[in-house]
């Protein structure tokens, strides 16, 4: 398993979903999912543990950064930081940071303007880039092998990273929807099947079981490593923000697991 594939492996799991000891009140009835603007009312920091069987692959931290100016417009800035478990043989410490600068379209959905990856441990910055040019109607990309090319843009276009926000807008509703993703030099899709059924599950941050919603789905034309089949299950908290709790992704020899182990929330 090389470092590039390990990073893709971990980030795909967060896409499939993708706490402190603070207590939050849980409702006994279905709550409404948030709008994306309501999500922006909080500064959230999420930490997930990623496991594959008995192996602890590493941790993933997701947070919203302050707004950034890009091409004359203020953009939202989402960051995912991945740190591998240094005890994994032949891997050592791998630290990768994934960034998305995005806008919100007229339908209230995130659309990516610029996405990049920094390989922190090797000090290689922007070794992956996806640049969304809506004037020319194409996406220009550069991958780790330095290949550069363009793809035709289909809206609402994203680099996949913002699935962390997109999926929360529909969790706990009786809807099916899809998200357009540009990744690994191609255009793909993530399909979601949401439902309103509540299920109590145990998670480390809470002393008692919490009410959750299950979303299932699959990816189309997204090439994942290690036999990633594209099917996934993800659980979200029944609260006003639909906090992502867990994701399970089928791979060649079983299932990989992502679970929330720390969450910090502050109203802006």
PDB file of C-alpha atoms in Angstrom:
ATOM      1  CA  UNK A   1       0.000   0.000   0.000  1.00  0.00           C
ATOM      2  CA  UNK A   2       1.733   3.209  -1.088  1.00  0.00           C
ATOM      3  CA  UNK A   3       1.160   6.578   0.564  1.00  0.00           C
ATOM      4  CA  UNK A   4      -0.888   7.998  -2.303  1.00  0.00           C
ATOM      5  CA  UNK A   5      -3.332   5.096  -2.220  1.00  0.00           C
ATOM      6  CA  UNK A   6      -3.595   5.262   1.555  1.00  0.00           C
ATOM      7  CA  UNK A   7      -4.630   8.920   1.337  1.00  0.00           C
ATOM      8  CA  UNK A   8      -7.232   8.202  -1.341  1.00  0.00           C
ATOM      9  CA  UNK A   9      -8.450   5.217   0.698  1.00  0.00           C
ATOM     10  CA  UNK A  10      -9.045   7.371   3.771  1.00  0.00           C
ATOM     11  CA  UNK A  11     -10.597  10.312   1.943  1.00  0.00           C
ATOM     12  CA  UNK A  12     -13.050   8.044   0.116  1.00  0.00           C
ATOM     13  CA  UNK A  13     -14.377   6.877   3.448  1.00  0.00           C
ATOM     14  CA  UNK A  14     -15.006  10.404   4.580  1.00  0.00           C
ATOM     15  CA  UNK A  15     -16.757  11.057   1.260  1.00  0.00           C
ATOM     16  CA  UNK A  16     -19.001   8.128   2.045  1.00  0.00           C
ATOM     17  CA  UNK A  17     -20.424   9.926   4.949  1.00  0.00           C
ATOM     18  CA  UNK A  18     -18.270  11.457   5.464  1.00  0.00           C
ATOM     19  CA  UNK A  19     -16.926  14.634  20.301  1.00  0.00           C
ATOM     20  CA  UNK A  20     -15.931  16.178  23.074  1.00  0.00           C
ATOM     21  CA  UNK A  21     -17.797  15.168  26.243  1.00  0.00           C
ATOM     22  CA  UNK A  22     -20.302  17.943  25.662  1.00  0.00           C
ATOM     23  CA  UNK A  23     -23.893  16.721  25.896  1.00  0.00           C
ATOM     24  CA  UNK A  24     -26.512  17.622  23.284  1.00  0.00           C
ATOM     25  CA  UNK A  25     -30.239  17.157  23.741  1.00  0.00           C
ATOM     26  CA  UNK A  26     -31.714  14.437  21.517  1.00  0.00           C
ATOM     27  CA  UNK A  27     -35.266  14.610  20.174  1.00  0.00           C
ATOM     28  CA  UNK A  28     -37.566  11.605  20.143  1.00  0.00           C
ATOM     29  CA  UNK A  29     -39.134  12.710  16.851  1.00  0.00           C
ATOM     30  CA  UNK A  30     -37.785  13.375  13.388  1.00  0.00           C
ATOM     31  CA  UNK A  31     -36.098  16.765  13.094  1.00  0.00           C
ATOM     32  CA  UNK A  32     -35.663  18.729   9.883  1.00  0.00           C
ATOM     33  CA  UNK A  33     -32.272  18.632   8.138  1.00  0.00           C
ATOM     34  CA  UNK A  34     -30.277  21.868   8.039  1.00  0.00           C
ATOM     35  CA  UNK A  35     -29.851  24.209   5.114  1.00  0.00           C
ATOM     36  CA  UNK A  36     -26.276  24.849   4.115  1.00  0.00           C
ATOM     37  CA  UNK A  37     -26.548  28.377   5.477  1.00  0.00           C
ATOM     38  CA  UNK A  38     -27.528  26.959   8.873  1.00  0.00           C
ATOM     39  CA  UNK A  39     -24.402  24.784   8.813  1.00  0.00           C
ATOM     40  CA  UNK A  40     -22.344  27.929   8.258  1.00  0.00           C
ATOM     41  CA  UNK A  41     -23.652  29.371  11.543  1.00  0.00           C
ATOM     42  CA  UNK A  42     -21.253  27.095  13.440  1.00  0.00           C
ATOM     43  CA  UNK A  43     -17.559  26.409  13.476  1.00  0.00           C
ATOM     44  CA  UNK A  44     -17.291  22.620  13.682  1.00  0.00           C
ATOM     45  CA  UNK A  45     -14.222  20.431  14.038  1.00  0.00           C
ATOM     46  CA  UNK A  46     -14.677  16.682  13.499  1.00  0.00           C
ATOM     47  CA  UNK A  47     -12.179  13.922  14.220  1.00  0.00           C
ATOM     48  CA  UNK A  48     -12.785  10.433  12.820  1.00  0.00           C
ATOM     49  CA  UNK A  49     -10.934   7.185  13.397  1.00  0.00           C
ATOM     50  CA  UNK A  50     -10.520   4.950  10.340  1.00  0.00           C
ATOM     51  CA  UNK A  51     -10.223   1.181  10.787  1.00  0.00           C
ATOM     52  CA  UNK A  52      -9.979  -1.764   8.429  1.00  0.00           C
ATOM     53  CA  UNK A  53     -10.585  -4.975  10.319  1.00  0.00           C
ATOM     54  CA  UNK A  54      -8.186  -4.960  13.247  1.00  0.00           C
ATOM     55  CA  UNK A  55      -5.967  -2.322  11.612  1.00  0.00           C
ATOM     56  CA  UNK A  56      -6.269   1.287  12.707  1.00  0.00           C
ATOM     57  CA  UNK A  57      -5.379   3.147   9.514  1.00  0.00           C
ATOM     58  CA  UNK A  58      -5.323   6.626  10.972  1.00  0.00           C
ATOM     59  CA  UNK A  59      -7.369   9.691  11.830  1.00  0.00           C
ATOM     60  CA  UNK A  60      -9.182  12.287   9.754  1.00  0.00           C
ATOM     61  CA  UNK A  61      -9.988  15.821  10.914  1.00  0.00           C
ATOM     62  CA  UNK A  62     -12.542  17.949   9.057  1.00  0.00           C
ATOM     63  CA  UNK A  63     -13.117  21.638   9.715  1.00  0.00           C
ATOM     64  CA  UNK A  64     -14.414  24.819   8.109  1.00  0.00           C
ATOM     65  CA  UNK A  65     -11.804  27.554   7.835  1.00  0.00           C
ATOM     66  CA  UNK A  66     -12.475  31.311   7.594  1.00  0.00           C
ATOM     67  CA  UNK A  67     -13.798  32.480   4.241  1.00  0.00           C
ATOM     68  CA  UNK A  68     -11.202  33.048   1.509  1.00  0.00           C
ATOM     69  CA  UNK A  69     -11.134  35.389  -1.473  1.00  0.00           C
ATOM     70  CA  UNK A  70     -10.731  33.539  -4.787  1.00  0.00           C
ATOM     71  CA  UNK A  71     -11.071  35.159  -8.208  1.00  0.00           C
ATOM     72  CA  UNK A  72     -12.805  38.177  -6.765  1.00  0.00           C
ATOM     73  CA  UNK A  73     -15.424  36.222  -4.783  1.00  0.00           C
ATOM     74  CA  UNK A  74     -15.575  35.176  -1.153  1.00  0.00           C
ATOM     75  CA  UNK A  75     -15.525  31.385  -0.903  1.00  0.00           C
ATOM     76  CA  UNK A  76     -16.131  28.905   1.868  1.00  0.00           C
ATOM     77  CA  UNK A  77     -13.026  26.898   2.762  1.00  0.00           C
ATOM     78  CA  UNK A  78     -13.295  23.260   3.877  1.00  0.00           C
ATOM     79  CA  UNK A  79     -10.201  21.349   5.030  1.00  0.00           C
ATOM     80  CA  UNK A  80      -9.677  17.631   5.673  1.00  0.00           C
ATOM     81  CA  UNK A  81      -6.450  16.574   7.387  1.00  0.00           C
ATOM     82  CA  UNK A  82      -5.391  12.935   7.233  1.00  0.00           C
ATOM     83  CA  UNK A  83      -2.716  11.415   9.444  1.00  0.00           C
ATOM     84  CA  UNK A  84      -1.851   7.753   8.972  1.00  0.00           C
ATOM     85  CA  UNK A  85      -1.064   5.352  11.780  1.00  0.00           C
ATOM     86  CA  UNK A  86       2.773   5.253  11.799  1.00  0.00           C
ATOM     87  CA  UNK A  87       2.685   1.657  13.055  1.00  0.00           C
ATOM     88  CA  UNK A  88       1.347   0.365   9.726  1.00  0.00           C
ATOM     89  CA  UNK A  89       4.207  -1.588   8.094  1.00  0.00           C
ATOM     90  CA  UNK A  90       6.014   0.072   5.153  1.00  0.00           C
ATOM     91  CA  UNK A  91       3.943   3.264   5.448  1.00  0.00           C
ATOM     92  CA  UNK A  92       5.195   5.312   8.371  1.00  0.00           C
ATOM     93  CA  UNK A  93       3.718   8.727   9.002  1.00  0.00           C
ATOM     94  CA  UNK A  94       1.736  10.181   6.125  1.00  0.00           C
ATOM     95  CA  UNK A  95       0.142  13.613   6.505  1.00  0.00           C
ATOM     96  CA  UNK A  96      -2.089  14.936   3.731  1.00  0.00           C
ATOM     97  CA  UNK A  97      -4.295  18.027   3.738  1.00  0.00           C
ATOM     98  CA  UNK A  98      -7.223  18.355   1.310  1.00  0.00           C
ATOM     99  CA  UNK A  99      -8.726  21.800   0.616  1.00  0.00           C
ATOM    100  CA  UNK A 100     -11.919  22.914  -1.117  1.00  0.00           C
ATOM    101  CA  UNK A 101     -12.885  26.475  -1.959  1.00  0.00           C
ATOM    102  CA  UNK A 102     -16.571  26.443  -2.841  1.00  0.00           C
ATOM    103  CA  UNK A 103     -19.655  28.568  -3.418  1.00  0.00           C
ATOM    104  CA  UNK A 104     -23.346  27.872  -2.858  1.00  0.00           C
ATOM    105  CA  UNK A 105     -25.575  27.787  -5.965  1.00  0.00           C
ATOM    106  CA  UNK A 106     -29.165  28.997  -6.299  1.00  0.00           C
ATOM    107  CA  UNK A 107     -30.450  25.610  -5.129  1.00  0.00           C
ATOM    108  CA  UNK A 108     -28.506  25.842  -1.871  1.00  0.00           C
ATOM    109  CA  UNK A 109     -25.915  23.233  -2.894  1.00  0.00           C
ATOM    110  CA  UNK A 110     -22.122  23.523  -2.631  1.00  0.00           C
ATOM    111  CA  UNK A 111     -20.220  23.819  -5.906  1.00  0.00           C
ATOM    112  CA  UNK A 112     -16.430  23.636  -6.012  1.00  0.00           C
ATOM    113  CA  UNK A 113     -14.250  26.366  -7.509  1.00  0.00           C
ATOM    114  CA  UNK A 114     -10.825  25.037  -6.564  1.00  0.00           C
ATOM    115  CA  UNK A 115      -9.639  21.846  -4.865  1.00  0.00           C
ATOM    116  CA  UNK A 116      -6.110  20.820  -3.955  1.00  0.00           C
ATOM    117  CA  UNK A 117      -4.075  18.409  -1.870  1.00  0.00           C
ATOM    118  CA  UNK A 118      -0.894  19.183   0.085  1.00  0.00           C
ATOM    119  CA  UNK A 119       1.458  16.315   0.909  1.00  0.00           C
ATOM    120  CA  UNK A 120       2.679  17.748   4.205  1.00  0.00           C
ATOM    121  CA  UNK A 121       5.113  15.043   5.297  1.00  0.00           C
ATOM    122  CA  UNK A 122       7.001  15.174   1.980  1.00  0.00           C
ATOM    123  CA  UNK A 123       6.614  18.964   1.658  1.00  0.00           C
ATOM    124  CA  UNK A 124       4.960  18.641  -1.748  1.00  0.00           C
ATOM    125  CA  UNK A 125       2.250  21.256  -2.014  1.00  0.00           C
ATOM    126  CA  UNK A 126      -0.613  21.245  -4.497  1.00  0.00           C
ATOM    127  CA  UNK A 127       0.427  17.892  -5.924  1.00  0.00           C
ATOM    128  CA  UNK A 128      -3.253  17.408  -6.817  1.00  0.00           C
ATOM    129  CA  UNK A 129      -5.346  20.292  -8.197  1.00  0.00           C
ATOM    130  CA  UNK A 130      -8.826  20.557  -9.722  1.00  0.00           C
ATOM    131  CA  UNK A 131      -9.735  23.988 -11.077  1.00  0.00           C
ATOM    132  CA  UNK A 132     -13.387  24.583 -12.055  1.00  0.00           C
ATOM    133  CA  UNK A 133     -13.685  27.199 -14.816  1.00  0.00           C
ATOM    134  CA  UNK A 134     -17.359  27.996 -15.321  1.00  0.00           C
ATOM    135  CA  UNK A 135     -16.664  30.584 -18.016  1.00  0.00           C
ATOM    136  CA  UNK A 136     -14.998  27.953 -20.219  1.00  0.00           C
ATOM    137  CA  UNK A 137     -17.240  25.138 -18.933  1.00  0.00           C
ATOM    138  CA  UNK A 138     -14.399  22.777 -18.070  1.00  0.00           C
ATOM    139  CA  UNK A 139     -12.419  21.361 -15.161  1.00  0.00           C
ATOM    140  CA  UNK A 140      -8.629  21.443 -15.384  1.00  0.00           C
ATOM    141  CA  UNK A 141      -6.762  18.926 -13.248  1.00  0.00           C
ATOM    142  CA  UNK A 142      -3.233  18.001 -12.234  1.00  0.00           C
ATOM    143  CA  UNK A 143      -2.562  14.691 -10.480  1.00  0.00           C
ATOM    144  CA  UNK A 144       0.446  13.403  -8.521  1.00  0.00           C
ATOM    145  CA  UNK A 145       2.045  12.054 -11.674  1.00  0.00           C
ATOM    146  CA  UNK A 146       1.920  15.649 -12.986  1.00  0.00           C
ATOM    147  CA  UNK A 147      -0.514  14.757 -15.761  1.00  0.00           C
ATOM    148  CA  UNK A 148      -2.662  17.701 -16.804  1.00  0.00           C
ATOM    149  CA  UNK A 149      -5.860  17.662 -18.795  1.00  0.00           C
ATOM    150  CA  UNK A 150      -9.399  19.008 -18.874  1.00  0.00           C
ATOM    151  CA  UNK A 151     -12.861  17.489 -18.458  1.00  0.00           C
ATOM    152  CA  UNK A 152     -16.202  18.899 -19.523  1.00  0.00           C
ATOM    153  CA  UNK A 153     -17.961  20.516 -16.572  1.00  0.00           C
ATOM    154  CA  UNK A 154     -21.384  19.256 -15.501  1.00  0.00           C
ATOM    155  CA  UNK A 155     -23.240  21.189 -12.822  1.00  0.00           C
ATOM    156  CA  UNK A 156     -23.553  21.199  -9.876  1.00  0.00           C
ATOM    157  CA  UNK A 157     -19.869  20.264 -10.068  1.00  0.00           C
ATOM    158  CA  UNK A 158     -17.749  19.368  -7.043  1.00  0.00           C
ATOM    159  CA  UNK A 159     -14.449  17.704  -6.236  1.00  0.00           C
ATOM    160  CA  UNK A 160     -16.202  15.340  -3.853  1.00  0.00           C
ATOM    161  CA  UNK A 161     -14.652  16.822  -0.750  1.00  0.00           C
ATOM    162  CA  UNK A 162     -17.800  18.847   0.043  1.00  0.00           C
ATOM    163  CA  UNK A 163     -19.854  15.669   0.369  1.00  0.00           C
ATOM    164  CA  UNK A 164     -19.247  16.260   4.048  1.00  0.00           C
ATOM    165  CA  UNK A 165     -21.739  19.141   3.788  1.00  0.00           C
ATOM    166  CA  UNK A 166     -23.883  17.924   0.879  1.00  0.00           C
ATOM    167  CA  UNK A 167     -24.916  14.643   2.528  1.00  0.00           C
ATOM    168  CA  UNK A 168     -26.121  16.392   5.685  1.00  0.00           C
ATOM    169  CA  UNK A 169     -28.665  18.484   3.755  1.00  0.00           C
ATOM    170  CA  UNK A 170     -30.725  15.370   2.942  1.00  0.00           C
ATOM    171  CA  UNK A 171     -30.045  12.933   5.801  1.00  0.00           C
ATOM    172  CA  UNK A 172     -33.237  11.922   7.553  1.00  0.00           C
ATOM    173  CA  UNK A 173     -35.476  12.692   4.561  1.00  0.00           C
ATOM    174  CA  UNK A 174     -37.350  10.336   2.257  1.00  0.00           C
ATOM    175  CA  UNK A 175     -35.386  11.287  -0.861  1.00  0.00           C
ATOM    176  CA  UNK A 176     -32.928   9.916  -3.396  1.00  0.00           C
ATOM    177  CA  UNK A 177     -30.336  12.262  -4.831  1.00  0.00           C
ATOM    178  CA  UNK A 178     -26.922  12.357  -6.479  1.00  0.00           C
ATOM    179  CA  UNK A 179     -23.762  14.410  -6.372  1.00  0.00           C
ATOM    180  CA  UNK A 180     -21.375  15.064  -9.279  1.00  0.00           C
ATOM    181  CA  UNK A 181     -17.738  14.467  -8.379  1.00  0.00           C
ATOM    182  CA  UNK A 182     -14.479  15.099 -10.261  1.00  0.00           C
ATOM    183  CA  UNK A 183     -11.725  12.845  -8.927  1.00  0.00           C
ATOM    184  CA  UNK A 184      -8.895  10.586 -10.193  1.00  0.00           C
ATOM    185  CA  UNK A 185      -8.956  12.231 -13.646  1.00  0.00           C
ATOM    186  CA  UNK A 186     -12.617  11.529 -14.326  1.00  0.00           C
ATOM    187  CA  UNK A 187     -16.173  12.588 -13.617  1.00  0.00           C
ATOM    188  CA  UNK A 188     -18.205  10.349 -11.348  1.00  0.00           C
ATOM    189  CA  UNK A 189     -21.338  10.311  -9.249  1.00  0.00           C
ATOM    190  CA  UNK A 190     -22.287   9.541  -5.667  1.00  0.00           C
ATOM    191  CA  UNK A 191     -25.866   8.317  -5.309  1.00  0.00           C
ATOM    192  CA  UNK A 192     -27.711   8.596  -1.982  1.00  0.00           C
ATOM    193  CA  UNK A 193     -30.808   6.810  -0.701  1.00  0.00           C
ATOM    194  CA  UNK A 194     -31.996   8.615   2.426  1.00  0.00           C
ATOM    195  CA  UNK A 195     -34.821   7.616   4.756  1.00  0.00           C
ATOM    196  CA  UNK A 196     -36.679   8.914   7.809  1.00  0.00           C
ATOM    197  CA  UNK A 197     -36.412   5.835  10.034  1.00  0.00           C
ATOM    198  CA  UNK A 198     -34.808   6.491  13.411  1.00  0.00           C
ATOM    199  CA  UNK A 199     -32.352   4.048  14.977  1.00  0.00           C
ATOM    200  CA  UNK A 200     -30.635   4.233  18.360  1.00  0.00           C
ATOM    201  CA  UNK A 201     -26.890   3.608  18.241  1.00  0.00           C
ATOM    202  CA  UNK A 202     -23.984   3.942  20.634  1.00  0.00           C
ATOM    203  CA  UNK A 203     -21.131   6.350  19.992  1.00  0.00           C
ATOM    204  CA  UNK A 204     -18.127   7.205  22.094  1.00  0.00           C
ATOM    205  CA  UNK A 205     -18.995  10.875  22.722  1.00  0.00           C
ATOM    206  CA  UNK A 206     -22.297  10.069  24.436  1.00  0.00           C
ATOM    207  CA  UNK A 207     -22.972   8.107  27.597  1.00  0.00           C
ATOM    208  CA  UNK A 208     -26.281   6.807  26.221  1.00  0.00           C
ATOM    209  CA  UNK A 209     -27.507   5.705  22.758  1.00  0.00           C
ATOM    210  CA  UNK A 210     -28.467   8.516  20.386  1.00  0.00           C
ATOM    211  CA  UNK A 211     -31.080   8.692  17.632  1.00  0.00           C
ATOM    212  CA  UNK A 212     -29.600   8.350  14.145  1.00  0.00           C
ATOM    213  CA  UNK A 213     -30.584   8.200  10.490  1.00  0.00           C
ATOM    214  CA  UNK A 214     -29.110   5.750   7.999  1.00  0.00           C
ATOM    215  CA  UNK A 215     -28.221   6.754   4.439  1.00  0.00           C
ATOM    216  CA  UNK A 216     -27.160   4.102   1.942  1.00  0.00           C
ATOM    217  CA  UNK A 217     -25.728   4.546  -1.517  1.00  0.00           C
ATOM    218  CA  UNK A 218     -23.100   3.770  -4.093  1.00  0.00           C
ATOM    219  CA  UNK A 219     -20.574   5.493  -6.316  1.00  0.00           C
ATOM    220  CA  UNK A 220     -20.511   5.441 -10.106  1.00  0.00           C
ATOM    221  CA  UNK A 221     -17.375   5.835 -12.219  1.00  0.00           C
ATOM    222  CA  UNK A 222     -15.220   6.572  -9.167  1.00  0.00           C
ATOM    223  CA  UNK A 223     -12.120   4.406  -9.049  1.00  0.00           C
ATOM    224  CA  UNK A 224     -11.162   3.420  -5.510  1.00  0.00           C
ATOM    225  CA  UNK A 225      -8.251   1.247  -4.374  1.00  0.00           C
ATOM    226  CA  UNK A 226      -8.278  -2.201  -2.746  1.00  0.00           C
ATOM    227  CA  UNK A 227     -11.487  -3.432  -4.373  1.00  0.00           C
ATOM    228  CA  UNK A 228     -13.663  -0.515  -3.203  1.00  0.00           C
ATOM    229  CA  UNK A 229     -17.020  -1.479  -4.702  1.00  0.00           C
ATOM    230  CA  UNK A 230     -18.738   1.865  -4.335  1.00  0.00           C
ATOM    231  CA  UNK A 231     -21.425   0.753  -1.873  1.00  0.00           C
ATOM    232  CA  UNK A 232     -21.621   2.505   1.474  1.00  0.00           C
ATOM    233  CA  UNK A 233     -23.717   3.070   4.585  1.00  0.00           C
ATOM    234  CA  UNK A 234     -23.563   6.250   6.656  1.00  0.00           C
ATOM    235  CA  UNK A 235     -25.230   7.304   9.905  1.00  0.00           C
ATOM    236  CA  UNK A 236     -26.132  10.867  10.923  1.00  0.00           C
ATOM    237  CA  UNK A 237     -27.297  12.291  14.230  1.00  0.00           C
ATOM    238  CA  UNK A 238     -30.962  13.276  14.575  1.00  0.00           C
ATOM    239  CA  UNK A 239     -30.230  16.886  15.460  1.00  0.00           C
ATOM    240  CA  UNK A 240     -30.432  20.276  13.785  1.00  0.00           C
ATOM    241  CA  UNK A 241     -27.035  19.826  12.077  1.00  0.00           C
ATOM    242  CA  UNK A 242     -27.185  16.139  11.082  1.00  0.00           C
ATOM    243  CA  UNK A 243     -23.736  15.479  12.561  1.00  0.00           C
ATOM    244  CA  UNK A 244     -21.991  12.672  10.590  1.00  0.00           C
ATOM    245  CA  UNK A 245     -21.321   9.769  12.952  1.00  0.00           C
ATOM    246  CA  UNK A 246     -20.171   6.728  11.027  1.00  0.00           C
ATOM    247  CA  UNK A 247     -19.542   5.345   7.557  1.00  0.00           C
ATOM    248  CA  UNK A 248     -18.995   1.762   6.412  1.00  0.00           C
ATOM    249  CA  UNK A 249     -17.520   1.078   2.989  1.00  0.00           C
ATOM    250  CA  UNK A 250     -17.285  -2.327   1.350  1.00  0.00           C
ATOM    251  CA  UNK A 251     -13.798  -3.239   0.126  1.00  0.00           C
ATOM    252  CA  UNK A 252     -12.250  -6.373  -1.323  1.00  0.00           C
ATOM    253  CA  UNK A 253     -11.864  -8.346   1.894  1.00  0.00           C
ATOM    254  CA  UNK A 254     -14.535  -6.918   4.179  1.00  0.00           C
ATOM    255  CA  UNK A 255     -15.625  -3.507   5.350  1.00  0.00           C
ATOM    256  CA  UNK A 256     -13.779  -0.377   6.398  1.00  0.00           C
ATOM    257  CA  UNK A 257     -15.139   1.678   9.266  1.00  0.00           C
ATOM    258  CA  UNK A 258     -15.052   5.404   9.987  1.00  0.00           C
ATOM    259  CA  UNK A 259     -16.361   6.572  13.379  1.00  0.00           C
ATOM    260  CA  UNK A 260     -16.563  10.002  14.939  1.00  0.00           C
ATOM    261  CA  UNK A 261     -14.363  10.172  18.042  1.00  0.00           C
ATOM    262  CA  UNK A 262     -14.296  13.921  18.727  1.00  0.00           C
ATOM    263  CA  UNK A 263     -16.518  16.870  17.855  1.00  0.00           C
ATOM    264  CA  UNK A 264     -16.293  20.543  18.745  1.00  0.00           C
ATOM    265  CA  UNK A 265     -18.983  23.066  17.899  1.00  0.00           C
ATOM    266  CA  UNK A 266     -19.048  26.821  18.378  1.00  0.00           C
ATOM    267  CA  UNK A 267     -21.732  29.224  17.181  1.00  0.00           C
ATOM    268  CA  UNK A 268     -20.257  32.046  15.117  1.00  0.00           C
TER     269      UNK A 268
END
